[in-house]
Short mmCIF file of C-alpha atoms in Angstrom, two decimals:
data_model
loop_
_atom_site.label_atom_id
_atom_site.label_comp_id
_atom_site.label_asym_id
_atom_site.label_seq_id
_atom_site.Cartn_x
_atom_site.Cartn_y
_atom_site.Cartn_z
CA MET A 997 -24.39 -71.66 25.24
CA THR A 998 -21.43 -69.35 25.21
CA GLY A 999 -20.63 -65.97 23.63
CA ILE A 1000 -23.89 -64.11 24.32
CA THR A 1001 -25.14 -63.78 27.89
CA THR A 1002 -28.29 -62.32 29.35
CA SER A 1003 -26.67 -61.30 32.65
CA ASP A 1004 -26.28 -57.57 33.52
CA GLU A 1005 -22.53 -57.99 33.62
CA GLY A 1006 -22.51 -59.27 30.06
CA ILE A 1007 -24.55 -56.45 28.58
CA GLY A 1008 -22.40 -53.75 26.92
CA LEU A 1009 -22.58 -50.11 27.93
CA THR A 1010 -24.44 -49.14 24.78
CA GLN A 1011 -27.03 -51.82 25.47
CA ARG A 1012 -27.64 -50.48 28.99
CA LEU A 1013 -28.25 -46.87 27.84
CA PRO A 1014 -31.75 -45.79 26.81
CA SER A 1015 -32.19 -45.91 23.05
CA SER A 1016 -33.46 -42.31 23.04
CA TYR A 1017 -30.15 -41.16 24.56
CA LEU A 1018 -28.17 -43.01 21.90
CA TRP A 1019 -30.24 -41.59 19.07
CA THR A 1020 -29.99 -38.06 20.49
CA THR A 1021 -26.22 -38.33 20.92
CA ALA A 1022 -25.78 -39.70 17.42
CA ALA A 1023 -27.97 -36.96 15.95
CA LEU A 1024 -26.09 -34.20 17.77
CA LEU A 1025 -22.72 -35.60 16.71
CA ALA A 1026 -23.84 -35.91 13.11
CA PHE A 1027 -25.29 -32.40 13.19
CA TYR A 1028 -22.06 -30.95 14.59
CA VAL A 1029 -19.94 -32.76 12.01
CA ILE A 1030 -22.19 -32.00 9.06
CA THR A 1031 -23.20 -28.40 9.72
CA PRO A 1032 -19.79 -26.87 8.93
CA PHE A 1033 -20.39 -28.09 5.35
CA TYR A 1034 -23.51 -25.98 5.02
CA PHE A 1035 -23.49 -23.21 7.61
CA ASN A 1036 -20.32 -21.27 6.95
CA ARG A 1037 -19.42 -18.06 5.19
CA GLY A 1038 -18.28 -18.17 1.59
CA VAL A 1039 -19.27 -20.09 -1.50
CA LYS A 1040 -16.79 -22.65 -2.78
CA LEU A 1041 -15.43 -21.72 -6.18
CA PRO A 1042 -16.09 -24.61 -8.59
CA GLY A 1043 -12.86 -26.18 -9.76
CA ALA A 1044 -10.71 -24.63 -7.00
CA PRO A 1045 -9.02 -27.59 -5.24
CA VAL A 1046 -9.24 -27.83 -1.45
CA VAL A 1047 -5.85 -27.66 0.29
CA GLY A 1048 -5.20 -29.04 3.76
CA ALA A 1049 -7.05 -32.34 3.64
CA LYS A 1050 -5.08 -35.48 4.42
CA SER A 1051 -6.99 -37.41 1.77
CA ILE A 1052 -9.88 -36.96 -0.64
CA PHE A 1053 -12.01 -39.04 1.71
CA GLU A 1054 -11.42 -36.84 4.78
CA PRO A 1055 -14.60 -35.09 6.02
CA SER A 1056 -14.28 -31.32 5.68
CA PHE A 1057 -14.98 -31.04 9.41
CA PHE A 1058 -11.43 -32.27 10.13
CA THR A 1059 -9.90 -30.14 7.37
CA ARG A 1060 -11.54 -27.02 8.76
CA TYR A 1061 -10.27 -27.57 12.29
CA ARG A 1062 -6.78 -28.41 11.10
CA PHE A 1063 -6.66 -24.84 9.75
CA VAL A 1064 -6.78 -23.44 13.30
CA VAL A 1065 -3.20 -24.48 14.08
CA GLN A 1066 -1.80 -25.24 10.61
CA ALA A 1067 -3.17 -22.36 8.56
CA TRP A 1068 0.21 -21.02 7.46
CA ALA A 1069 1.42 -24.44 6.35
CA ILE A 1070 -1.85 -25.01 4.50
CA VAL A 1071 -1.76 -21.65 2.72
CA LEU A 1072 1.88 -22.13 1.72
CA GLU A 1073 1.14 -25.64 0.49
CA GLY A 1074 -1.61 -24.20 -1.71
CA HIS A 1075 0.69 -21.48 -2.99
CA ARG A 1076 3.39 -24.04 -3.82
CA LYS A 1077 1.03 -26.41 -5.61
CA PHE A 1078 -1.31 -23.92 -7.29
CA LYS A 1079 0.64 -20.66 -7.53
CA ASP A 1080 -1.00 -19.63 -10.80
CA ARG A 1081 -4.56 -20.80 -10.13
CA ALA A 1082 -7.24 -20.43 -7.50
CA PHE A 1083 -7.42 -22.85 -4.59
CA THR A 1084 -9.64 -23.30 -1.53
CA VAL A 1085 -8.84 -23.34 2.18
CA LEU A 1086 -11.42 -24.29 4.79
CA ARG A 1087 -11.67 -22.44 8.09
CA PRO A 1088 -14.17 -23.63 10.71
CA ASP A 1089 -16.42 -20.64 10.02
CA SER A 1090 -15.57 -19.90 6.37
CA THR A 1091 -14.79 -21.28 2.94
CA ILE A 1092 -12.00 -19.12 1.51
CA THR A 1093 -10.95 -18.84 -2.13
CA VAL A 1094 -7.29 -17.87 -2.57
CA LEU A 1095 -6.52 -16.19 -5.90
CA PRO A 1096 -3.19 -15.58 -7.67
CA LYS A 1097 -1.91 -12.03 -7.19
CA ARG A 1098 -2.28 -11.28 -10.91
CA TYR A 1099 -5.97 -10.56 -10.24
CA VAL A 1100 -5.26 -7.78 -7.72
CA ASP A 1101 -5.21 -4.91 -10.20
CA GLU A 1102 -8.53 -5.94 -11.72
CA LEU A 1103 -10.12 -6.40 -8.31
CA GLN A 1104 -8.99 -3.11 -6.84
CA SER A 1105 -10.71 -1.17 -9.63
CA LEU A 1106 -14.12 -2.78 -9.07
CA PRO A 1107 -16.85 -0.88 -7.17
CA ASP A 1108 -18.12 -1.87 -3.72
CA THR A 1109 -21.31 -3.14 -5.28
CA LYS A 1110 -19.30 -5.96 -6.85
CA VAL A 1111 -16.53 -6.70 -4.33
CA ASP A 1112 -16.53 -5.27 -0.83
CA GLY A 1113 -13.36 -5.09 1.28
CA ILE A 1114 -15.05 -3.59 4.34
CA GLN A 1115 -17.68 -6.34 4.38
CA ALA A 1116 -14.96 -8.99 4.30
CA ILE A 1117 -13.10 -7.43 7.24
CA VAL A 1118 -16.27 -6.89 9.26
CA ASP A 1119 -17.30 -10.50 8.71
CA ASP A 1120 -13.82 -11.72 9.63
CA LEU A 1121 -14.05 -9.77 12.91
CA MET A 1122 -17.51 -11.12 13.74
CA GLY A 1123 -18.98 -7.67 13.25
CA LYS A 1124 -22.54 -8.73 13.97
CA TYR A 1125 -21.53 -9.59 17.53
CA THR A 1126 -18.53 -7.37 18.23
CA GLY A 1127 -20.23 -4.22 16.96
CA ILE A 1128 -17.76 -3.60 14.13
CA GLU A 1129 -20.59 -3.80 11.61
CA ILE A 1130 -21.12 -0.11 12.40
CA LEU A 1131 -18.28 0.49 9.90
CA LEU A 1132 -20.38 -0.84 7.01
CA ASN A 1133 -21.76 1.66 4.49
CA SER A 1134 -19.60 4.47 5.87
CA HIS A 1135 -15.95 5.35 5.35
CA LEU A 1136 -15.94 8.14 7.94
CA ALA A 1137 -12.85 7.13 9.94
CA PRO A 1138 -10.66 6.10 6.96
CA THR A 1139 -11.61 9.32 5.18
CA ALA A 1140 -10.74 11.40 8.25
CA ILE A 1141 -7.33 9.75 8.50
CA ARG A 1142 -6.58 9.77 4.77
CA SER A 1143 -7.85 13.22 3.79
CA LYS A 1144 -7.42 15.18 7.03
CA LEU A 1145 -4.80 13.66 9.33
CA THR A 1146 -2.20 12.40 6.82
CA PRO A 1147 -1.87 15.77 5.01
CA GLN A 1148 -0.95 17.25 8.41
CA LEU A 1149 2.07 14.96 8.79
CA ALA A 1150 4.54 17.86 8.88
CA THR A 1151 2.60 19.39 11.77
CA LEU A 1152 2.18 16.02 13.50
CA ILE A 1153 5.88 15.10 13.60
CA PRO A 1154 6.74 17.44 16.53
CA MET A 1155 3.65 16.13 18.37
CA ILE A 1156 4.73 12.53 17.78
CA GLU A 1157 8.25 13.30 19.00
CA GLU A 1158 7.02 15.12 22.11
CA GLU A 1159 4.76 12.23 23.07
CA MET A 1160 7.40 9.65 22.21
CA CYS A 1161 10.03 11.30 24.40
CA GLN A 1162 7.67 11.26 27.36
CA ALA A 1163 6.59 7.69 26.59
CA PHE A 1164 10.20 6.42 26.52
CA GLU A 1165 10.88 8.13 29.85
CA ILE A 1166 7.93 6.23 31.34
CA GLU A 1167 8.27 2.87 29.63
CA TYR A 1168 12.01 2.19 29.28
CA PRO A 1169 14.76 1.78 31.90
CA SER A 1170 17.51 4.36 32.31
CA SER A 1171 20.43 2.24 33.54
CA LYS A 1172 23.74 2.91 31.76
CA GLU A 1173 25.68 0.34 33.73
CA ASN A 1174 23.66 -2.86 33.76
CA TRP A 1175 21.76 -4.88 31.22
CA THR A 1176 18.05 -5.09 32.05
CA GLU A 1177 15.72 -7.77 30.76
CA ILE A 1178 12.51 -6.20 29.50
CA ASP A 1179 9.15 -7.31 28.17
CA LEU A 1180 9.48 -5.72 24.73
CA GLN A 1181 5.82 -6.14 23.82
CA LYS A 1182 4.65 -4.37 26.96
CA ARG A 1183 7.15 -1.53 26.53
CA ALA A 1184 6.53 -1.03 22.81
CA LEU A 1185 2.76 -1.20 23.29
CA GLY A 1186 3.01 1.44 26.00
CA VAL A 1187 4.87 3.84 23.70
CA VAL A 1188 2.59 3.27 20.70
CA SER A 1189 -0.58 3.55 22.81
CA ARG A 1190 0.50 6.94 24.13
CA VAL A 1191 1.46 8.31 20.72
CA THR A 1192 -1.70 6.95 19.09
CA ALA A 1193 -3.89 8.49 21.78
CA ARG A 1194 -2.26 11.88 21.17
CA LEU A 1195 -2.98 11.64 17.44
CA PHE A 1196 -6.47 10.22 17.77
CA VAL A 1197 -8.03 12.06 20.70
CA GLY A 1198 -5.50 14.65 21.90
CA PHE A 1199 -5.23 16.30 25.31
CA PRO A 1200 -6.11 15.66 28.08
CA LEU A 1201 -7.33 12.13 27.43
CA CYS A 1202 -4.08 10.96 25.79
CA ARG A 1203 -2.30 11.26 29.16
CA ASN A 1204 -5.05 9.46 31.11
CA GLU A 1205 -3.71 6.06 32.27
CA LYS A 1206 -7.19 4.54 32.49
CA TRP A 1207 -7.89 5.57 28.89
CA LEU A 1208 -4.64 4.01 27.69
CA GLU A 1209 -5.43 0.79 29.54
CA LEU A 1210 -8.92 0.59 28.01
CA ASN A 1211 -7.52 1.18 24.52
CA SER A 1212 -5.28 -1.88 24.93
CA GLN A 1213 -7.96 -4.02 26.57
CA ILE A 1214 -10.50 -3.50 23.80
CA VAL A 1215 -8.11 -5.07 21.28
CA GLU A 1216 -7.33 -7.97 23.60
CA GLN A 1217 -10.97 -8.86 24.32
CA LEU A 1218 -12.01 -8.41 20.70
CA PHE A 1219 -9.22 -10.76 19.60
CA ILE A 1220 -10.31 -13.43 22.10
CA THR A 1221 -13.94 -13.18 20.99
CA VAL A 1222 -13.09 -13.40 17.30
CA MET A 1223 -10.70 -16.33 17.73
CA VAL A 1224 -13.18 -18.33 19.78
CA MET A 1225 -16.09 -17.66 17.42
CA ARG A 1226 -14.00 -18.57 14.38
CA ASN A 1227 -13.64 -22.07 15.77
CA PHE A 1228 -17.35 -22.70 15.35
CA PRO A 1229 -19.73 -22.56 12.39
CA PRO A 1230 -21.91 -19.41 12.22
CA TRP A 1231 -25.04 -21.10 13.56
CA VAL A 1232 -23.28 -21.40 16.95
CA HIS A 1233 -22.25 -17.72 17.10
CA PRO A 1234 -25.53 -16.38 18.60
CA VAL A 1235 -25.06 -18.80 21.50
CA LEU A 1236 -21.41 -17.84 22.00
CA ASN A 1237 -22.39 -14.19 21.96
CA LYS A 1238 -24.50 -14.84 25.07
CA ILE A 1239 -21.95 -16.84 27.06
CA LEU A 1240 -18.39 -15.76 26.14
CA PRO A 1241 -16.68 -13.95 29.05
CA SER A 1242 -14.66 -11.93 26.53
CA GLN A 1243 -17.91 -10.58 25.07
CA PHE A 1244 -19.06 -9.38 28.48
CA LYS A 1245 -15.68 -7.74 29.02
CA LEU A 1246 -15.69 -6.18 25.54
CA LYS A 1247 -19.11 -4.61 26.06
CA LYS A 1248 -18.06 -3.29 29.46
CA ILE A 1249 -14.91 -1.72 27.96
CA LEU A 1250 -16.95 -0.11 25.19
CA ARG A 1251 -19.27 1.43 27.79
CA GLN A 1252 -16.30 2.75 29.74
CA ILE A 1253 -14.66 4.25 26.65
CA ASN A 1254 -17.93 5.85 25.64
CA SER A 1255 -18.38 7.33 29.12
CA MET A 1256 -14.99 9.07 28.76
CA LEU A 1257 -15.35 10.07 25.11
CA LEU A 1258 -18.93 11.37 24.98
CA PRO A 1259 -18.31 14.36 27.30
CA ILE A 1260 -15.36 15.43 25.12
CA ILE A 1261 -17.45 15.26 21.95
CA GLU A 1262 -20.25 17.23 23.58
CA GLU A 1263 -17.85 19.82 25.03
CA ARG A 1264 -16.13 20.38 21.67
CA ARG A 1265 -19.54 20.98 20.10
CA ARG A 1266 -20.75 23.27 22.86
CA ASN A 1267 -17.62 25.41 22.88
CA PRO A 1268 -15.90 25.09 19.49
CA PRO A 1269 -12.46 26.75 19.49
CA PRO A 1270 -11.44 29.25 16.81
CA PRO A 1271 -10.05 27.63 13.64
CA GLU A 1272 -6.42 28.30 14.56
CA GLU A 1273 -6.88 26.48 17.89
CA LYS A 1274 -8.85 23.48 16.68
CA PRO A 1275 -7.48 20.13 17.86
CA ILE A 1276 -5.43 18.24 15.31
CA ASP A 1277 -6.67 14.71 15.94
CA VAL A 1278 -8.78 12.00 14.34
CA LEU A 1279 -11.76 12.61 16.62
CA GLU A 1280 -12.00 16.24 15.55
CA TYR A 1281 -11.74 15.35 11.88
CA MET A 1282 -14.44 12.69 12.27
CA MET A 1283 -16.67 15.29 13.90
CA ASP A 1284 -16.03 17.69 10.99
CA LEU A 1285 -16.86 15.11 8.31
CA ALA A 1286 -19.74 13.25 9.99
CA LYS A 1287 -23.18 13.61 8.43
CA GLY A 1288 -26.62 12.42 9.45
CA LYS A 1289 -26.58 9.53 11.90
CA GLU A 1290 -22.77 9.48 11.87
CA ALA A 1291 -22.78 12.85 13.61
CA GLU A 1292 -24.63 11.54 16.68
CA ALA A 1293 -22.26 11.55 19.64
CA GLN A 1294 -22.91 7.90 20.50
CA ASN A 1295 -22.36 6.83 16.90
CA LEU A 1296 -19.12 8.81 16.68
CA ALA A 1297 -17.86 7.31 19.92
CA MET A 1298 -18.51 3.75 18.73
CA ARG A 1299 -16.82 4.40 15.39
CA TYR A 1300 -13.82 5.81 17.23
CA CYS A 1301 -13.55 2.68 19.38
CA TYR A 1302 -13.19 0.47 16.33
CA THR A 1303 -10.87 2.87 14.53
CA ILE A 1304 -8.13 2.52 17.15
CA ILE A 1305 -8.15 -1.30 16.90
CA GLY A 1306 -5.99 -1.41 13.79
CA SER A 1307 -3.81 1.52 14.83
CA VAL A 1308 -2.03 0.30 17.95
CA HIS A 1309 -1.12 -3.37 17.68
CA THR A 1310 -0.02 -3.35 14.03
CA VAL A 1311 2.50 -0.56 14.71
CA THR A 1312 3.59 -2.27 17.92
CA GLY A 1313 4.14 -5.56 16.08
CA ALA A 1314 6.22 -3.83 13.40
CA ILE A 1315 8.47 -2.25 16.04
CA ILE A 1316 8.92 -5.55 17.90
CA ASP A 1317 9.76 -7.51 14.75
CA SER A 1318 12.24 -4.81 13.69
CA VAL A 1319 14.00 -4.86 17.06
CA TYR A 1320 14.14 -8.66 17.00
CA GLU A 1321 15.78 -8.54 13.57
CA VAL A 1322 18.41 -6.04 14.74
CA CYS A 1323 19.15 -8.35 17.68
CA ALA A 1324 19.32 -11.38 15.40
CA ARG A 1325 21.36 -9.54 12.75
CA PRO A 1326 23.60 -7.09 14.65
CA GLU A 1327 25.43 -6.14 11.44
CA TYR A 1328 22.46 -3.87 10.64
CA GLY A 1329 22.55 -1.96 13.94
CA GLU A 1330 25.40 0.44 13.36
CA PRO A 1331 24.62 1.38 9.72
CA LEU A 1332 21.00 2.15 10.66
CA ARG A 1333 22.17 4.12 13.70
CA GLN A 1334 24.60 6.16 11.60
CA GLU A 1335 21.95 6.96 8.99
CA ILE A 1336 19.52 8.18 11.65
CA GLN A 1337 22.13 10.33 13.39
CA GLN A 1338 23.30 11.85 10.11
CA ALA A 1339 19.74 12.75 9.05
CA LEU A 1340 19.02 14.35 12.44
CA ASP A 1341 22.27 16.33 12.33
CA GLU A 1342 21.64 17.57 8.78
CA GLU A 1343 18.06 18.62 9.49
CA GLY A 1344 18.53 19.82 13.05
CA GLY A 1345 15.87 17.44 14.34
CA TRP A 1346 12.73 15.69 13.18
CA ASN A 1347 10.74 16.80 10.14
CA LYS A 1348 9.42 15.20 6.96
CA THR A 1349 12.77 15.56 5.22
CA THR A 1350 14.49 13.80 8.12
CA LEU A 1351 12.14 10.86 7.69
CA SER A 1352 12.65 10.78 3.92
CA LYS A 1353 16.43 10.54 4.39
CA LEU A 1354 16.11 7.30 6.37
CA ARG A 1355 16.31 5.12 3.28
CA LYS A 1356 18.10 2.18 4.84
CA VAL A 1357 15.72 2.26 7.81
CA ASP A 1358 12.77 2.39 5.41
CA SER A 1359 14.13 -0.59 3.47
CA PHE A 1360 14.77 -2.53 6.67
CA MET A 1361 11.19 -1.89 7.84
CA LYS A 1362 9.74 -2.98 4.51
CA GLU A 1363 11.76 -6.20 4.52
CA VAL A 1364 10.64 -6.93 8.09
CA GLN A 1365 7.06 -6.35 6.96
CA ARG A 1366 7.56 -8.65 3.97
CA MET A 1367 9.08 -11.43 6.07
CA TYR A 1368 6.71 -11.11 9.03
CA PRO A 1369 3.28 -10.09 7.73
CA PRO A 1370 0.46 -10.11 10.31
CA SER A 1371 -1.50 -12.61 8.21
CA ALA A 1372 -0.80 -15.32 5.63
CA ILE A 1373 -3.62 -13.97 3.48
CA GLY A 1374 -4.65 -10.43 2.65
CA PHE A 1375 -6.56 -8.28 0.19
CA ARG A 1376 -9.77 -9.83 1.54
CA ARG A 1377 -12.93 -9.22 -0.47
CA MET A 1378 -16.50 -10.45 -0.35
CA VAL A 1379 -17.93 -10.91 -3.85
CA LYS A 1380 -21.42 -9.36 -3.88
CA GLU A 1381 -22.23 -9.77 -7.58
CA PRO A 1382 -20.98 -12.45 -10.00
CA LEU A 1383 -17.81 -11.31 -11.77
CA THR A 1384 -15.69 -12.59 -14.61
CA PHE A 1385 -12.01 -11.69 -14.96
CA SER A 1386 -10.40 -10.77 -18.25
CA ASP A 1387 -8.97 -14.31 -18.58
CA GLY A 1388 -12.44 -15.84 -18.21
CA LEU A 1389 -12.30 -16.96 -14.55
CA HIS A 1390 -15.81 -16.65 -13.15
CA ILE A 1391 -16.42 -15.92 -9.45
CA PRO A 1392 -19.97 -16.41 -8.12
CA ALA A 1393 -21.60 -14.02 -5.66
CA GLY A 1394 -21.00 -14.96 -2.03
CA THR A 1395 -17.38 -16.04 -2.59
CA PHE A 1396 -14.89 -14.89 0.04
CA ILE A 1397 -11.64 -14.18 -1.82
CA CYS A 1398 -8.12 -13.20 -0.83
CA VAL A 1399 -4.45 -13.38 -1.91
CA VAL A 1400 -1.41 -14.98 -0.27
CA VAL A 1401 0.75 -12.34 1.48
CA ALA A 1402 3.34 -14.70 2.98
CA PRO A 1403 6.94 -13.82 1.98
CA GLN A 1404 6.99 -16.47 -0.74
CA ASN A 1405 4.36 -14.43 -2.64
CA GLN A 1406 5.56 -10.92 -1.78
CA GLY A 1407 8.26 -8.98 -3.56
CA ASP A 1408 9.10 -8.64 -7.24
CA ASP A 1409 9.00 -11.79 -9.34
CA ASP A 1410 12.70 -11.44 -10.17
CA ASP A 1411 13.77 -11.17 -6.50
CA GLN A 1412 16.34 -13.75 -5.48
CA ASP A 1413 15.41 -16.08 -2.61
CA LYS A 1414 12.29 -14.48 -1.19
CA THR A 1415 12.52 -16.58 1.96
CA SER A 1416 15.82 -14.96 3.00
CA PHE A 1417 16.03 -11.68 4.90
CA ASP A 1418 17.78 -8.82 3.10
CA GLY A 1419 17.37 -5.58 5.02
CA TYR A 1420 18.76 -3.53 2.15
CA ARG A 1421 16.63 -5.20 -0.55
CA TYR A 1422 14.55 -2.07 -1.18
CA TYR A 1423 17.41 0.34 -0.54
CA HIS A 1424 19.30 -1.14 -3.49
CA LYS A 1425 16.18 -1.09 -5.64
CA ARG A 1426 15.71 2.58 -4.83
CA LEU A 1427 19.32 3.36 -5.81
CA GLN A 1428 18.60 1.77 -9.19
CA ASN A 1429 15.43 3.83 -9.64
CA PRO A 1430 15.68 6.89 -7.35
CA ASP A 1431 12.68 8.73 -8.84
CA SER A 1432 10.25 5.92 -8.10
CA THR A 1433 8.31 5.62 -4.83
CA ARG A 1434 7.44 1.98 -5.50
CA ASN A 1435 10.06 0.71 -3.06
CA ASP A 1436 8.94 2.93 -0.17
CA TYR A 1437 7.67 1.28 3.01
CA THR A 1438 4.22 2.79 2.44
CA ALA A 1439 3.93 1.82 -1.24
CA THR A 1440 1.37 -0.81 -2.16
CA ASP A 1441 0.89 -2.98 -5.23
CA ALA A 1442 0.13 -6.59 -6.10
CA ASP A 1443 3.61 -7.58 -4.88
CA HIS A 1444 3.27 -5.81 -1.51
CA LEU A 1445 -0.14 -6.30 0.03
CA THR A 1446 0.43 -6.09 3.78
CA PHE A 1447 -1.21 -2.64 3.70
CA SER A 1448 -3.71 -3.99 1.12
CA HIS A 1449 -3.95 -2.01 -2.12
CA GLY A 1450 -6.17 0.46 -3.93
CA ARG A 1451 -8.91 2.41 -2.19
CA TYR A 1452 -8.88 0.01 0.76
CA ALA A 1453 -5.15 0.43 1.40
CA CYS A 1454 -4.42 1.30 5.04
CA PRO A 1455 -5.24 5.03 5.32
CA GLY A 1456 -2.87 5.56 8.25
CA ARG A 1457 0.21 3.85 6.83
CA HIS A 1458 2.14 7.12 6.35
CA ILE A 1459 1.57 8.07 9.99
CA ALA A 1460 2.46 4.53 11.04
CA SER A 1461 5.69 4.72 9.04
CA ALA A 1462 6.69 7.92 10.85
CA GLU A 1463 5.90 6.38 14.25
CA ILE A 1464 7.92 3.23 13.55
CA LYS A 1465 10.94 5.15 12.23
CA MET A 1466 10.95 7.53 15.18
CA ALA A 1467 10.52 4.71 17.70
CA LEU A 1468 13.39 2.75 16.13
CA ALA A 1469 15.50 5.92 16.19
CA HIS A 1470 14.92 6.31 19.93
CA LEU A 1471 15.82 2.68 20.53
CA LEU A 1472 18.90 2.59 18.29
CA LEU A 1473 20.36 5.92 19.43
CA LYS A 1474 19.59 5.55 23.12
CA TYR A 1475 20.11 1.85 23.78
CA GLU A 1476 22.13 -1.24 23.13
CA PHE A 1477 19.98 -4.35 22.95
CA LYS A 1478 20.41 -8.07 22.50
CA PHE A 1479 18.67 -11.35 23.26
CA PRO A 1480 19.11 -12.92 26.71
CA GLU A 1481 22.11 -15.22 27.01
CA GLY A 1482 21.56 -18.45 25.11
CA LYS A 1483 18.33 -17.24 23.51
CA GLY A 1484 17.60 -16.45 19.87
CA ARG A 1485 14.82 -14.67 18.05
CA PRO A 1486 11.43 -15.64 19.53
CA ALA A 1487 9.38 -17.31 16.81
CA ASN A 1488 6.20 -15.47 15.90
CA LEU A 1489 3.02 -17.25 16.94
CA ASN A 1490 0.47 -18.37 14.34
CA LEU A 1491 -3.22 -18.83 15.05
CA HIS A 1492 -5.57 -19.38 12.11
CA GLU A 1493 -4.05 -17.27 9.33
CA LEU A 1494 -2.83 -14.60 11.76
CA SER A 1495 0.72 -14.12 13.04
CA PHE A 1496 2.05 -11.98 15.86
CA PRO A 1497 5.18 -11.62 18.02
CA ASP A 1498 5.41 -13.98 20.96
CA PRO A 1499 4.17 -12.00 24.01
CA ALA A 1500 6.62 -13.95 26.16
CA GLY A 1501 9.58 -12.63 24.13
CA ARG A 1502 12.26 -10.73 26.05
CA ILE A 1503 15.34 -8.68 25.18
CA MET A 1504 18.25 -7.32 27.21
CA LEU A 1505 18.67 -3.56 27.10
CA LYS A 1506 20.86 -0.81 28.54
CA GLN A 1507 21.45 2.84 27.72
CA ARG A 1508 24.34 3.69 25.43
CA PRO A 1509 26.99 5.81 27.15
CA ASP A 1510 27.20 8.09 24.12
CA GLN A 1511 23.46 8.23 23.46
CA ALA A 1512 22.38 11.02 21.16
CA VAL A 1513 19.94 13.73 22.11
CA ILE A 1514 17.02 13.47 19.71
CA LEU A 1515 15.75 16.92 18.80
#
């Protein structure tokens, strides 16, 4: 007989393996493929089509993992196909419902008991494992920034300028003769870290190099942890929490930060200064506002750690993207430089009025923000109770909702060509309606959601705006800059729905011979 043989050589590999091994392997594979259907965050909205699948027969397992590297394309495909209706995108750890922006105004007026923005962010950042869940049920840090720090902006501007001058001396080269290639991300991060530390914790810690290093490392290790965990369904997260090197590093950094911060908290409480000498920083305002468990030194320190996460890298990214755009579009450099110099000359230095006169700079920043948002989706909310919109759309409890914030969905509906960069877009709008603040960099609405909107809008955006303007002023007035020979604008990197400047990006820089002295 031929075809089937009983010799060892003729037996296939699967026939030689123990049947128990085969069954176990098959069961594990099936479990791994199937579980993302059932063990992920977010309820699928009935009737909201899934975007990103290659066919209706594709298992959602493959659709979810395609999101990791194609999220922006998937979100934009959904926006193009279903601009005026809800659609669904699948992330390995979550089922996400993307709503049209017309629902923003209704959503932002709803109480936390119905839709919770903090819960959505905490879940997105793996709060159960990273420790960020400490921010739930308390708005201590945002309140301190919004109600205490921001009203002090006039007082803070000289502090920001003092710290920025020192930071530029440390971080940027001083050659007037030769072009120097620099790592823009490293340099910008160094400046922003120093200024942020001054505003958030004050002297002497803001000048401590170890403190500045830890403040950068905490963001880096948190990002790695979140990105790795997002690639797995939630039932795997407890295991990852025990084995991820980034988790070990994150916990070590938190202990180190606490060891430096706790003595300062305790010393400020032991020897409170007179009111006129009280520190003007976020830590002090958090101490003033904290009640009950929040007021415990350890609790305050942990809350502080997670407050700085959104304060450093978002401002750094905005500065980098703005510099890249000036390099890519040199026609903007001189007009922006002239506006800054004129405002400084008229006001005799930096103050709130100086900042308000930088209308072209403000417009340029807002257009950069519109074109290069840090995420393809924003205005994240977790629906906690069933809700029905005024047009009858019903959203069940447990739905994770958001809105597209890519440039195609940002800006006024009558804007021409939203995919093209126009640095004076908002400057011209302001000239048409000079009494309105709607076109300011810090303004938020359903058409401009990078800072979110409503009570969850970024509480530190006014401070951030001042930092970015002043940093750009230092760069434009002190330096000439361009891309290295033969290189263009480094493309931003996309991972999941997030986007950030390429850390390998470089620019050429040298001091201007006629650089202005910034007062």
